[in-house]
XYZ file of C-alpha atoms in Angstrom:
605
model
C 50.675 110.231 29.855
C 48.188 112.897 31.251
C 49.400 111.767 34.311
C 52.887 112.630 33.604
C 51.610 116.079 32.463
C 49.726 116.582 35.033
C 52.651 115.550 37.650
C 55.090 118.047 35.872
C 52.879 120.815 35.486
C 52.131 120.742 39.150
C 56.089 120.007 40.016
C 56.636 123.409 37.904
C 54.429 125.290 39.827
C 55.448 124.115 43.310
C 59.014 124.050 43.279
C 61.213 123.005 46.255
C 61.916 125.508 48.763
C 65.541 125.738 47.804
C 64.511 126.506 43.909
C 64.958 130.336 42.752
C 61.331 131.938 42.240
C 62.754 134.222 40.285
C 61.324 134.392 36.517
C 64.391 133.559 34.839
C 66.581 131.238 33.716
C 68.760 130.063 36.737
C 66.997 127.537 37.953
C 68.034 123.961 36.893
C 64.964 123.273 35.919
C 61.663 125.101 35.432
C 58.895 123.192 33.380
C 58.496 120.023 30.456
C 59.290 119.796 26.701
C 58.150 117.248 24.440
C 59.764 116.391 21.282
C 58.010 115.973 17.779
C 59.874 113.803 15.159
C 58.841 112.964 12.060
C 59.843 110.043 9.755
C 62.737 110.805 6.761
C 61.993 109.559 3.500
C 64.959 107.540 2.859
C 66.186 104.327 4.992
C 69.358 105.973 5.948
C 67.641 109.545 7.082
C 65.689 106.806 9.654
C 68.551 105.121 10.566
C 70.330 107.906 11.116
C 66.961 109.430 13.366
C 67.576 106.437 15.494
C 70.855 107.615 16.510
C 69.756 110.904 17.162
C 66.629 110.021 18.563
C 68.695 108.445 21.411
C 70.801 111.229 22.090
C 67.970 113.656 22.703
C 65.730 111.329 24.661
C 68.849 111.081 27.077
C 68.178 115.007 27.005
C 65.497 114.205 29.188
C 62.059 115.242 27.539
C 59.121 114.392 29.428
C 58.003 112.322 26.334
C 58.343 112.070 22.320
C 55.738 112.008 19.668
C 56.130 110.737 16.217
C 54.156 112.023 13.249
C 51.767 110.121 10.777
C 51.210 110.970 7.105
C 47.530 111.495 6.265
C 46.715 108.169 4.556
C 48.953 106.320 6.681
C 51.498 106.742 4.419
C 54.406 106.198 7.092
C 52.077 104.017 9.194
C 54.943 101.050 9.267
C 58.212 103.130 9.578
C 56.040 105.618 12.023
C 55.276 102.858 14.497
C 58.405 101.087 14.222
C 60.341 104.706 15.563
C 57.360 105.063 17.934
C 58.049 101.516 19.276
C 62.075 102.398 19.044
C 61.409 105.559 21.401
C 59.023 103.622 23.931
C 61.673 101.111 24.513
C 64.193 104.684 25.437
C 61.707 106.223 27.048
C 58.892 103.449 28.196
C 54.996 103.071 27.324
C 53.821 105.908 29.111
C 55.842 108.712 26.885
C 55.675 108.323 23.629
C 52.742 109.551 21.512
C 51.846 108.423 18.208
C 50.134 110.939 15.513
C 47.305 109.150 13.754
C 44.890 111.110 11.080
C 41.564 109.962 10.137
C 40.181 111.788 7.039
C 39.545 109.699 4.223
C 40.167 106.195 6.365
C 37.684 103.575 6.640
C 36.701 102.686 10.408
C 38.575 98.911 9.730
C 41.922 100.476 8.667
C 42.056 102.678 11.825
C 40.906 100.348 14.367
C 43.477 98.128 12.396
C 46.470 100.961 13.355
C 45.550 101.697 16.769
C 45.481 97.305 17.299
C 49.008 97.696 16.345
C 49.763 100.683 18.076
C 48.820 99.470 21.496
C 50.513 95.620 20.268
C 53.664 97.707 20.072
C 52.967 99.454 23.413
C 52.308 102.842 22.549
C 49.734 104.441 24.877
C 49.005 107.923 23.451
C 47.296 109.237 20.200
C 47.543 112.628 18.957
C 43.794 112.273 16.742
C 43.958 114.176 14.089
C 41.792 114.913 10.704
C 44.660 114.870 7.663
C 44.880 116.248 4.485
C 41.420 116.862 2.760
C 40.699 114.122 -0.025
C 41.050 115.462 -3.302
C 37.759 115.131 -4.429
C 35.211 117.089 -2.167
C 31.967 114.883 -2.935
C 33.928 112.061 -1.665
C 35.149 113.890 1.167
C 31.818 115.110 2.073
C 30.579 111.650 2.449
C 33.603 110.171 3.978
C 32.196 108.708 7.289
C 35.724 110.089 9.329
C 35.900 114.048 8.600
C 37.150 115.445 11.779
C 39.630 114.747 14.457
C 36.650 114.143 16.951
C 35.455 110.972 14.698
C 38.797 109.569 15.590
C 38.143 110.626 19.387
C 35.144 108.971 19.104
C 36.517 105.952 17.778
C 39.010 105.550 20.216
C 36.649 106.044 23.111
C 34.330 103.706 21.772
C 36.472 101.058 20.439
C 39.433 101.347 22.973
C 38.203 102.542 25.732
C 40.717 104.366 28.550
C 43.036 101.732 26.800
C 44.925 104.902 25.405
C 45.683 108.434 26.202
C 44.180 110.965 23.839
C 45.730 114.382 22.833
C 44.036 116.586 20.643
C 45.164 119.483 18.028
C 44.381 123.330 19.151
C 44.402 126.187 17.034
C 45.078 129.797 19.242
C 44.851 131.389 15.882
C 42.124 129.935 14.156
C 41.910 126.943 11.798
C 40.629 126.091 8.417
C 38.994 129.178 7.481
C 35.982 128.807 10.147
C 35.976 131.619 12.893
C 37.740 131.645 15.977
C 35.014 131.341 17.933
C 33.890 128.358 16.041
C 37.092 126.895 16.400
C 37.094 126.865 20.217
C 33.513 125.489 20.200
C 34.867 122.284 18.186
C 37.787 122.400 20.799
C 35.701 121.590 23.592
C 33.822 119.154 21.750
C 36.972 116.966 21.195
C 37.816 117.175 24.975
C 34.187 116.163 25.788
C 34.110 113.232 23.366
C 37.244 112.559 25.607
C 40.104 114.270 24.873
C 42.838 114.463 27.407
C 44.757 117.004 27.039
C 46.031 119.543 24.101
C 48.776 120.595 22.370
C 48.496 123.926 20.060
C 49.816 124.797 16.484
C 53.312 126.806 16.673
C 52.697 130.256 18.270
C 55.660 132.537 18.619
C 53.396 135.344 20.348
C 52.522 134.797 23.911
C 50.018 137.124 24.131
C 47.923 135.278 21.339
C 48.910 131.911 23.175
C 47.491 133.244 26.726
C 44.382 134.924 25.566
C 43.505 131.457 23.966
C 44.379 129.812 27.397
C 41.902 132.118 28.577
C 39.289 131.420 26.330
C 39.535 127.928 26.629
C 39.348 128.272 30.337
C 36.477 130.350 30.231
C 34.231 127.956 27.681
C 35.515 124.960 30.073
C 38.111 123.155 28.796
C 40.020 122.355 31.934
C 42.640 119.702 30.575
C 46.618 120.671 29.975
C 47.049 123.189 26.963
C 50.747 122.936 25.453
C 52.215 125.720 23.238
C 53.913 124.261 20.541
C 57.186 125.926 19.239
C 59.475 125.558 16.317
C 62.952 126.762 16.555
C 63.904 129.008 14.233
C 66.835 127.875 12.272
C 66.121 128.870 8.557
C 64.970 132.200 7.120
C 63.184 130.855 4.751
C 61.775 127.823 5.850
C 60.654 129.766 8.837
C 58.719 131.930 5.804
C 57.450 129.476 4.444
C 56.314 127.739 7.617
C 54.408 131.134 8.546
C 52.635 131.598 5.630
C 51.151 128.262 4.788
C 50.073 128.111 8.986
C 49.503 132.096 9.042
C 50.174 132.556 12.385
C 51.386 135.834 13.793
C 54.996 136.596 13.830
C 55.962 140.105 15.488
C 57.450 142.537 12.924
C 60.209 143.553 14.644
C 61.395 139.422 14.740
C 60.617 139.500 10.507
C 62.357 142.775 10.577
C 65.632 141.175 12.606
C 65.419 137.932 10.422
C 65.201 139.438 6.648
C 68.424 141.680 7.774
C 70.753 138.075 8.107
C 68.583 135.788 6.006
C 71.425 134.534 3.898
C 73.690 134.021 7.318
C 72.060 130.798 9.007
C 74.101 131.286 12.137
C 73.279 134.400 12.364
C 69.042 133.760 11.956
C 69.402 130.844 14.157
C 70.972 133.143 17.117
C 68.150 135.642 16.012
C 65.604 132.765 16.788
C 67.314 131.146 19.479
C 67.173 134.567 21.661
C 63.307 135.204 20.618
C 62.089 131.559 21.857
C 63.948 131.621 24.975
C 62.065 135.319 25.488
C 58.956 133.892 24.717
C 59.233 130.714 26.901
C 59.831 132.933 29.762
C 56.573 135.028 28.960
C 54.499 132.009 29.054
C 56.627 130.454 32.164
C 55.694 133.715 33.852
C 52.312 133.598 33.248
C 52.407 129.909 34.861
C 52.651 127.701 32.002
C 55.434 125.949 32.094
C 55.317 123.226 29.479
C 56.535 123.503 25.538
C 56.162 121.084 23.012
C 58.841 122.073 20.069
C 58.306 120.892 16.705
C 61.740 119.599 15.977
C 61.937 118.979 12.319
C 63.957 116.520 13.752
C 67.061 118.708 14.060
C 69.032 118.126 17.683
C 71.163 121.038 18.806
C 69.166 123.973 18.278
C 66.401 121.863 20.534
C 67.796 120.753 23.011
C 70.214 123.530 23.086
C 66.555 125.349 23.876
C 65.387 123.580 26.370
C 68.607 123.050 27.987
C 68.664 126.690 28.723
C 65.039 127.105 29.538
C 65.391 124.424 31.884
C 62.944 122.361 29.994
C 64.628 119.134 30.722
C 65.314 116.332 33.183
C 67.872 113.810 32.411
C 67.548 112.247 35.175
C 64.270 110.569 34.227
C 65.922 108.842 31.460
C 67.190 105.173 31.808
C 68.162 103.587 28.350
C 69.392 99.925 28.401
C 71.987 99.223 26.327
C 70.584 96.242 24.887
C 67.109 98.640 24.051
C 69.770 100.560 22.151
C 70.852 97.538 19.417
C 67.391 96.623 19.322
C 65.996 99.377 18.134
C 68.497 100.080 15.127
C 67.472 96.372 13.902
C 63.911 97.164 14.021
C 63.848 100.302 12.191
C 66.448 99.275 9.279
C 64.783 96.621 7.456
C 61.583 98.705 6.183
C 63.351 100.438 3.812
C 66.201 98.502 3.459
C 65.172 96.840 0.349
C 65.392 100.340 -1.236
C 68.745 101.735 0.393
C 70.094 104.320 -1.380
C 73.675 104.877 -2.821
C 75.730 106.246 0.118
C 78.137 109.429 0.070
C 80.124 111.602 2.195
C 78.118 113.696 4.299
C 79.191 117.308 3.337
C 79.919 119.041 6.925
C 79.397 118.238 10.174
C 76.728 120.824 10.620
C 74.414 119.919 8.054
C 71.876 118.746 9.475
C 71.715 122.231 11.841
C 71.422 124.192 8.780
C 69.052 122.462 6.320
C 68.348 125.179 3.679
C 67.754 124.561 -0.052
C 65.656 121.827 -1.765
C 68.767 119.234 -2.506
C 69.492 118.114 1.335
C 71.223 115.432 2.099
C 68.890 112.495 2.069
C 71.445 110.517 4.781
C 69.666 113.398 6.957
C 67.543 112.652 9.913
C 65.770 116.456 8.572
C 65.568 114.967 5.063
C 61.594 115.604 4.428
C 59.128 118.183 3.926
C 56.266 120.379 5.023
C 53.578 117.404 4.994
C 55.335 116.398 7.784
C 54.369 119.109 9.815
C 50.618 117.797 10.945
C 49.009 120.740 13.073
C 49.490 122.841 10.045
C 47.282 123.048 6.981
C 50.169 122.449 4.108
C 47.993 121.961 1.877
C 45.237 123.995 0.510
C 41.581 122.962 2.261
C 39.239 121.527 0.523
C 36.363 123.818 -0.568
C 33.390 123.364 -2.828
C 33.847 123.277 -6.687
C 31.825 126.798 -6.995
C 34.049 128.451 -4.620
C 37.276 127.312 -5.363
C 38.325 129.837 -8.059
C 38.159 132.423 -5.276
C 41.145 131.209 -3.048
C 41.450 133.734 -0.955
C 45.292 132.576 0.400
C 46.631 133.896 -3.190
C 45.717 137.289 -1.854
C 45.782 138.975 -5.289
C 43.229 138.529 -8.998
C 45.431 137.047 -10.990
C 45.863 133.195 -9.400
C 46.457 129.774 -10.634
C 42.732 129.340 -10.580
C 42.397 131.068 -13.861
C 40.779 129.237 -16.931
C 43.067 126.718 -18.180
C 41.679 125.383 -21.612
C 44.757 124.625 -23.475
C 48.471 123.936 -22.375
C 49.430 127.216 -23.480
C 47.184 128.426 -20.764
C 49.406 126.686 -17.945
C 52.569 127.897 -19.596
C 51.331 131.616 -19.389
C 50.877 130.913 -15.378
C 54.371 129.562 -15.173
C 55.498 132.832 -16.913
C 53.219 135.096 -15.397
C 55.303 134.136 -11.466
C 58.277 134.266 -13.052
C 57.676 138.122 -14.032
C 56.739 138.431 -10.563
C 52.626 138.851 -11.962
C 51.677 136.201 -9.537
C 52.937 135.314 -5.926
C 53.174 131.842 -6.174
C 52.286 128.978 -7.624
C 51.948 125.140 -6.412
C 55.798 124.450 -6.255
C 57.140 127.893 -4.819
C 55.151 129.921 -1.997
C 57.166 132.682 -1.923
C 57.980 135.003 -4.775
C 61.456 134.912 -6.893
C 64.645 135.529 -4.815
C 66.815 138.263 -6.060
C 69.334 136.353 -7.736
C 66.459 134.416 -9.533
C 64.838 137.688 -10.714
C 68.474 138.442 -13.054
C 67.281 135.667 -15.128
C 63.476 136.292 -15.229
C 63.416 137.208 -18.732
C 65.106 134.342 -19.823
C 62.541 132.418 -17.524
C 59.869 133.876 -19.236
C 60.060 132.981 -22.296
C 61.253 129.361 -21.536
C 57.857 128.663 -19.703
C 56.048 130.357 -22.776
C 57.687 127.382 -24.701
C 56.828 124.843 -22.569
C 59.480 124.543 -20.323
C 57.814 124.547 -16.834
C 60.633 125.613 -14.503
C 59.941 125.651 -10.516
C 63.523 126.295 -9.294
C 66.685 127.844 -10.977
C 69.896 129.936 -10.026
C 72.321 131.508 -12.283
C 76.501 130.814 -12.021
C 78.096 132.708 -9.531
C 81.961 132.345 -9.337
C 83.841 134.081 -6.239
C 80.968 137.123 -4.976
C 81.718 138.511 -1.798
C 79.794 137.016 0.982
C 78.069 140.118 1.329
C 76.620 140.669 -2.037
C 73.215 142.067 -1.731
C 71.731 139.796 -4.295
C 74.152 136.129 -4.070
C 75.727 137.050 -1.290
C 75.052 134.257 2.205
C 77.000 133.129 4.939
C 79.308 135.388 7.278
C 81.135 138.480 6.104
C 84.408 138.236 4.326
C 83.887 135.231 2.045
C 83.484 134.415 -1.274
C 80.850 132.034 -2.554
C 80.179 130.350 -5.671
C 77.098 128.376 -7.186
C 77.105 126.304 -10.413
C 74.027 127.537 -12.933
C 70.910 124.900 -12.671
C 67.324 124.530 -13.493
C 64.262 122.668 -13.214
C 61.293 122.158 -14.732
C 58.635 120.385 -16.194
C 58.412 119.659 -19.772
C 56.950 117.127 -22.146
C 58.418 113.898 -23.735
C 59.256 115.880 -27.759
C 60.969 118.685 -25.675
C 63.206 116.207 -23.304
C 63.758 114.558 -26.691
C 65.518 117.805 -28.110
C 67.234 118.693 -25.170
C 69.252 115.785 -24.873
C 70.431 116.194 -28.195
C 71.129 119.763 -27.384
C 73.330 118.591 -24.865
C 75.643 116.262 -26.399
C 77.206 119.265 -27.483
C 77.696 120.778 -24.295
C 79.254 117.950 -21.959
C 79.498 120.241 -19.217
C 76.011 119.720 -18.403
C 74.238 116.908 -16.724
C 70.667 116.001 -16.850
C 68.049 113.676 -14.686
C 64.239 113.348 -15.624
C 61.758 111.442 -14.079
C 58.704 110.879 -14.969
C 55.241 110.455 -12.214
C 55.245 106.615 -12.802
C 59.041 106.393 -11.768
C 60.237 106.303 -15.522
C 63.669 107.895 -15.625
C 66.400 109.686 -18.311
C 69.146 110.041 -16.591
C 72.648 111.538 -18.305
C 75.959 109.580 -18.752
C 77.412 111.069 -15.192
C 74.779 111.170 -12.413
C 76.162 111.468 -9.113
C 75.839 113.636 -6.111
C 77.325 117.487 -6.459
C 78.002 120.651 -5.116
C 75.190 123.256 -6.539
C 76.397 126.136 -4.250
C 79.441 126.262 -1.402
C 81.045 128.910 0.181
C 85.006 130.165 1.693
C 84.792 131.643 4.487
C 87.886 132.862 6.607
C 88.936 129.804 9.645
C 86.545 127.576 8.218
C 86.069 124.438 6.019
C 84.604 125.043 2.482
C 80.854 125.229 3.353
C 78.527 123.724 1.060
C 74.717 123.988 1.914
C 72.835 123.076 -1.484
C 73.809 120.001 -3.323
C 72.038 117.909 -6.009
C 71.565 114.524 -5.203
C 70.041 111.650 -7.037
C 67.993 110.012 -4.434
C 66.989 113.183 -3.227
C 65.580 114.636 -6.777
C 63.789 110.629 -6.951
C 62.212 111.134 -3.627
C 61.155 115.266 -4.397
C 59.866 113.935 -7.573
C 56.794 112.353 -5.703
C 55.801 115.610 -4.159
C 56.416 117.457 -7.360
C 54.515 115.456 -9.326
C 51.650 115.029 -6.201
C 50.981 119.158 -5.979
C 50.104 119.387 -10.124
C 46.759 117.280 -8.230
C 46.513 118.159 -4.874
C 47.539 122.003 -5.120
C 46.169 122.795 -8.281
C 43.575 120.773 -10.422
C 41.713 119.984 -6.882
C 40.435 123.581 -7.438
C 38.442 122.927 -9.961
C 35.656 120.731 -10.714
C 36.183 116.873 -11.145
C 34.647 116.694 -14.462
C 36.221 120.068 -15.786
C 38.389 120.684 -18.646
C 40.600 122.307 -16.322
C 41.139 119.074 -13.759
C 41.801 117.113 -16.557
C 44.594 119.237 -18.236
C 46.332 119.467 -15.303
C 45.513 116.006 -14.438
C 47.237 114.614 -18.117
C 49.990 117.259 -17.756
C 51.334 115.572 -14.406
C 50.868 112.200 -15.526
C 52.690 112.518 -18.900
C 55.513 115.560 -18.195
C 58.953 114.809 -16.818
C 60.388 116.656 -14.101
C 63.664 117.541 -15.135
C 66.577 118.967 -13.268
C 70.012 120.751 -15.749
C 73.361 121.118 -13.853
C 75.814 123.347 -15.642
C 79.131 121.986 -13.839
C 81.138 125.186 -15.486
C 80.688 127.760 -13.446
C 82.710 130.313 -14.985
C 81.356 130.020 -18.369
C 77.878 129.164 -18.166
C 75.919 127.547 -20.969
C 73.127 126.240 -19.519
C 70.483 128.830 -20.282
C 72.015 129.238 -23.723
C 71.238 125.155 -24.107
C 67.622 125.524 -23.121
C 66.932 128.604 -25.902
C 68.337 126.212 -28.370
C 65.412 123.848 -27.185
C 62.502 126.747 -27.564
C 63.984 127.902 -30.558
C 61.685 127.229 -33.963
């Protein structure tokens, strides 16, 4: 593959006579994209990548990569689409993500075997998620990505391609400096070339370049990019990486956050600017982070002339082959099917209940060059987090349970800026309810994502307002939470007198309550003038089953990993997520609401 990279980088820069050498957009083609996919959670979301998979590697990319769970969580259904996209594409572009932290030197010599067995000839090394405990970490003998470099080079030889993570902005609280320095130690223990975090300023990118240049690193450096199709995914995406966003783009966002066509036109005109700033400067590869979303991508790189469809050659017998492979690992657990809600679903993926059929059905820990989740620091440090940017945190003394419902109530009153389950503040037309929020969580239930009814607002309401002007939208009143077994107890008996309402708990071991109707449902939809009703947040069963296990998974890894392993607090937390349910309330009337007047009946003495 560095060949390939190589080859187009050098095509880029030396374009036939008859090409344009103007810095813009006309010519057919001007540089190299790569795609990043990621695995769904559910069998149909893969199936369903497959399709799409095939559409934009006709595109003409100049090759894929496929991410890889720290753990090797995905390891079967992540080789089986890298294997999919090799036979689309061929041996030589597709690139398989493999972390190392935490993994034993058998288990990863084990992967990479079966890597190269299924013909993939490029590894992205990276280190993963921290382990939760930082003693074992410590003594873990893979740390760092450039163990796994190391590994490879000693184990495998030239047998594959290595790629390598870079950081323009810095990376796991060390300095930048210190960052590069570990940069050009992965390159020397024989890295071949690099591909950065998401940077969406180019003068950060190119000063980097620079720098790298000037400390010797002399392999390909690739920008990576994510298209900006969600306001606040996009937020959310920024904060946990921290990378710098000009103000006047935030500015320009915030203004049409609740209009996704609108923020993805926003977007779409700020990458393309961007791509030509680095073009001009004379790099002319990208490698966009795809959340595995198709027509704002290639849309992209269509226009920045980022593609080449003529390299492509897919066999039509490659193509039924590769839906058989990918089918049967999840097969045994296929999940109820429904109607996919619009056609443009999967363009617009906001709000937690997505559409699990999605090839974008996933999350954050998908995303691999970014630190999603906290890193892991010592236990005398780690009740000074510094990303919590204020004194009143999580990481305050938790003794009793009361003590974790006053944190629940304390972000809900807008006292602290986030906690585990929620890293932004309250929206608006959460913060009409706080109150009632409030005092729930002071009673035990834990909530981590409600909205009130809304029947028939104008489109452009500044608090429930979303979509283009001159609709009306509606939303039915929900709520979720966490709460223990006595108070599930008296909330389902609260309920049989309100039948309007439908309930689903789940418990961490897989234990679940679910109410006498349980199917998929509208949770918020939208009229708009010339246009079918639009519907972007449902509740879906297998969706709330597969959220479940990262719900449950942060009241460890986001929280009681703070603390010391033999502390009172670790252990609190620690009982509290392996005993609490994770509930979810529908209130399917939304012009008369009851649901909040259901839960006070449940806190009530």
């Amino acid at each position: 593959m560095l060949n390939l990279v190589q080859a187009a980088e050098s095509a880029a820069r030396n374009p036939p006579p008859s090409s344009s050498s103007s810095a813009t957009f006309a010519d057919p083609r001007r540089g190299f994209c790569s795609f990043e996919f990621f695995p769904p959670k559910t069998d149909a979301g893969v199936a369903n990548l497959m399709e799409r998979m095939e559409r934009m590697v006709a595109a003409g990319p100049l090759f894929v990569d496929v991410t890889w769970r720290s753990g090797g969580e995905t390891s079967a259904v992540s080789l089986a689409i890298a294997k999919a996209a090799r036979q689309l594409l061929g041996p030589d572009r597709v690139m398989l993500h493999m972390t190392c932290a935490g993994a034993s030197k058998a288990t990863l010599v084990s992967h990479l075997a079966t890597a190269a067995a299924a013909g993939v000839q490029c590894i992205l090394a990276l280190r993963g998620d921290d382990l939760d405990d930082f003693e074992e970490q410590n003594n873990a003998p893979f740390k760092y990505a450039i163990d796994l470099v190391r590994l490879i080079r000693s184990e495998f030889t030239n047998k594959f391609t290595v790629a390598v993570a870079g950081y323009p902005e810095g990376h796991g609280g060390i300095g930048y400096a210190v960052n590069l320095k570990h940069l050009k130690e992965k390159v020397d223990a024989g890295a071949d070339f690099i591909i950065t975090q998401m940077v969406y300023n180019a003068e950060v990118f190119l000063q980097f370049l620079q720098d790298c240049r000037g400390i010797g690193i002399t392999c390909p450096i690739i920008p990576g990019i994510m298209p900006i199709t969600n306001y606040q995914q996009f937020i959310r995406i920024i904060s946990l990486t921290k990378v710098m966003v000009p103000d006047d783009l935030l500015d320009a966002l915030r203004a049409v956050k609740h209009d996704d066509a609108a923020v993805r036109d926003i977007g779409s005109s700020f990458v393309l600017q961007l791509i030509q700033q680095f073009q001009n400067a004379g790099v002319f590869g990208v490698h966009f982070y795809t959340m595995n979303l198709e027509e704002p991508v290639v849309g992209l790189a269509e226009t920045a002339g980022l593609l080449d469809p003529a390299s492509v050659k897919i066999r039509s017998s490659e193509q039924q082959e590769l839906a058989g492979e990918v089918r049967p690992i999840y097969w045994q657990h296929r999940p109820t099917s429904y109607m996919v809600r619009t056609s443009d679903w999967s363009e617009f993926p906001n709000g937690r209940w997505g559409d699990h059929q999605s090839p974008a059905f996933g999350d954050l820990s998908d995303f691999h060059l970014a630190a999603v989740h906290p890193p892991t620091v010592s236990p005398r440090h780690a009740i000074i987090q510094k990303e919590l940017d204020t004194d009143i945190t999580i990481c305050r003394r938790l003794k009793t349970e009361q003590d974790v419902f006053e944190v629940f109530a304390k972000y809900v009153q807008g006292d602290i800026p986030m906690i585990p389950w929620c890293s932004n503040p309250l929206d608006s037309e959460t913060s009409s309810i706080s109150q009632r929020l409030a005092n729930l969580n002071r009673h035990g239930i834990l909530t981590i994502n409600s909205q009130p009814a809304v029947n028939g607002v104008p489109s452009t309401d500044s608090v429930f307002g979303w979509g283009p002007a001159d609709g009306l939208v509606y939303q039915k009143a929900y709520v979720e939470f966490f709460c223990d077994s006595q108070r599930l107890d008296k909330l389902e008996r609260v309920l049989s007198a309100h039948r309007h309402l439908t309930l689903h708990a789940i418990r961490a071991d897989g234990t679940e309550r679910v109410g006498a109707t349980n199917h998929t449902t509208a949770l918020t939809w939208g009229v708009f003038p010339n246009r079918e009703i639009v519907q972007p947040t449902i509740m879906d069963p297998v969706s709330f089953r597969v959220w479940s296990t990262e719900a449950f998974t942060l009241w460890q890894r986001h929280w009681a990993r703070l603390y010391p392993a033999s502390s009172t607090e670790r252990a609190l937390l620690s009982t509290i997520a392996h005993s609490y349910w994770l509930v979810t309330v529908v209130d399917n009337n939304f012009v008369a609401s009851t649901l909040f007047d259901a839960l006070d009946q449940v806190v009530m003495a």
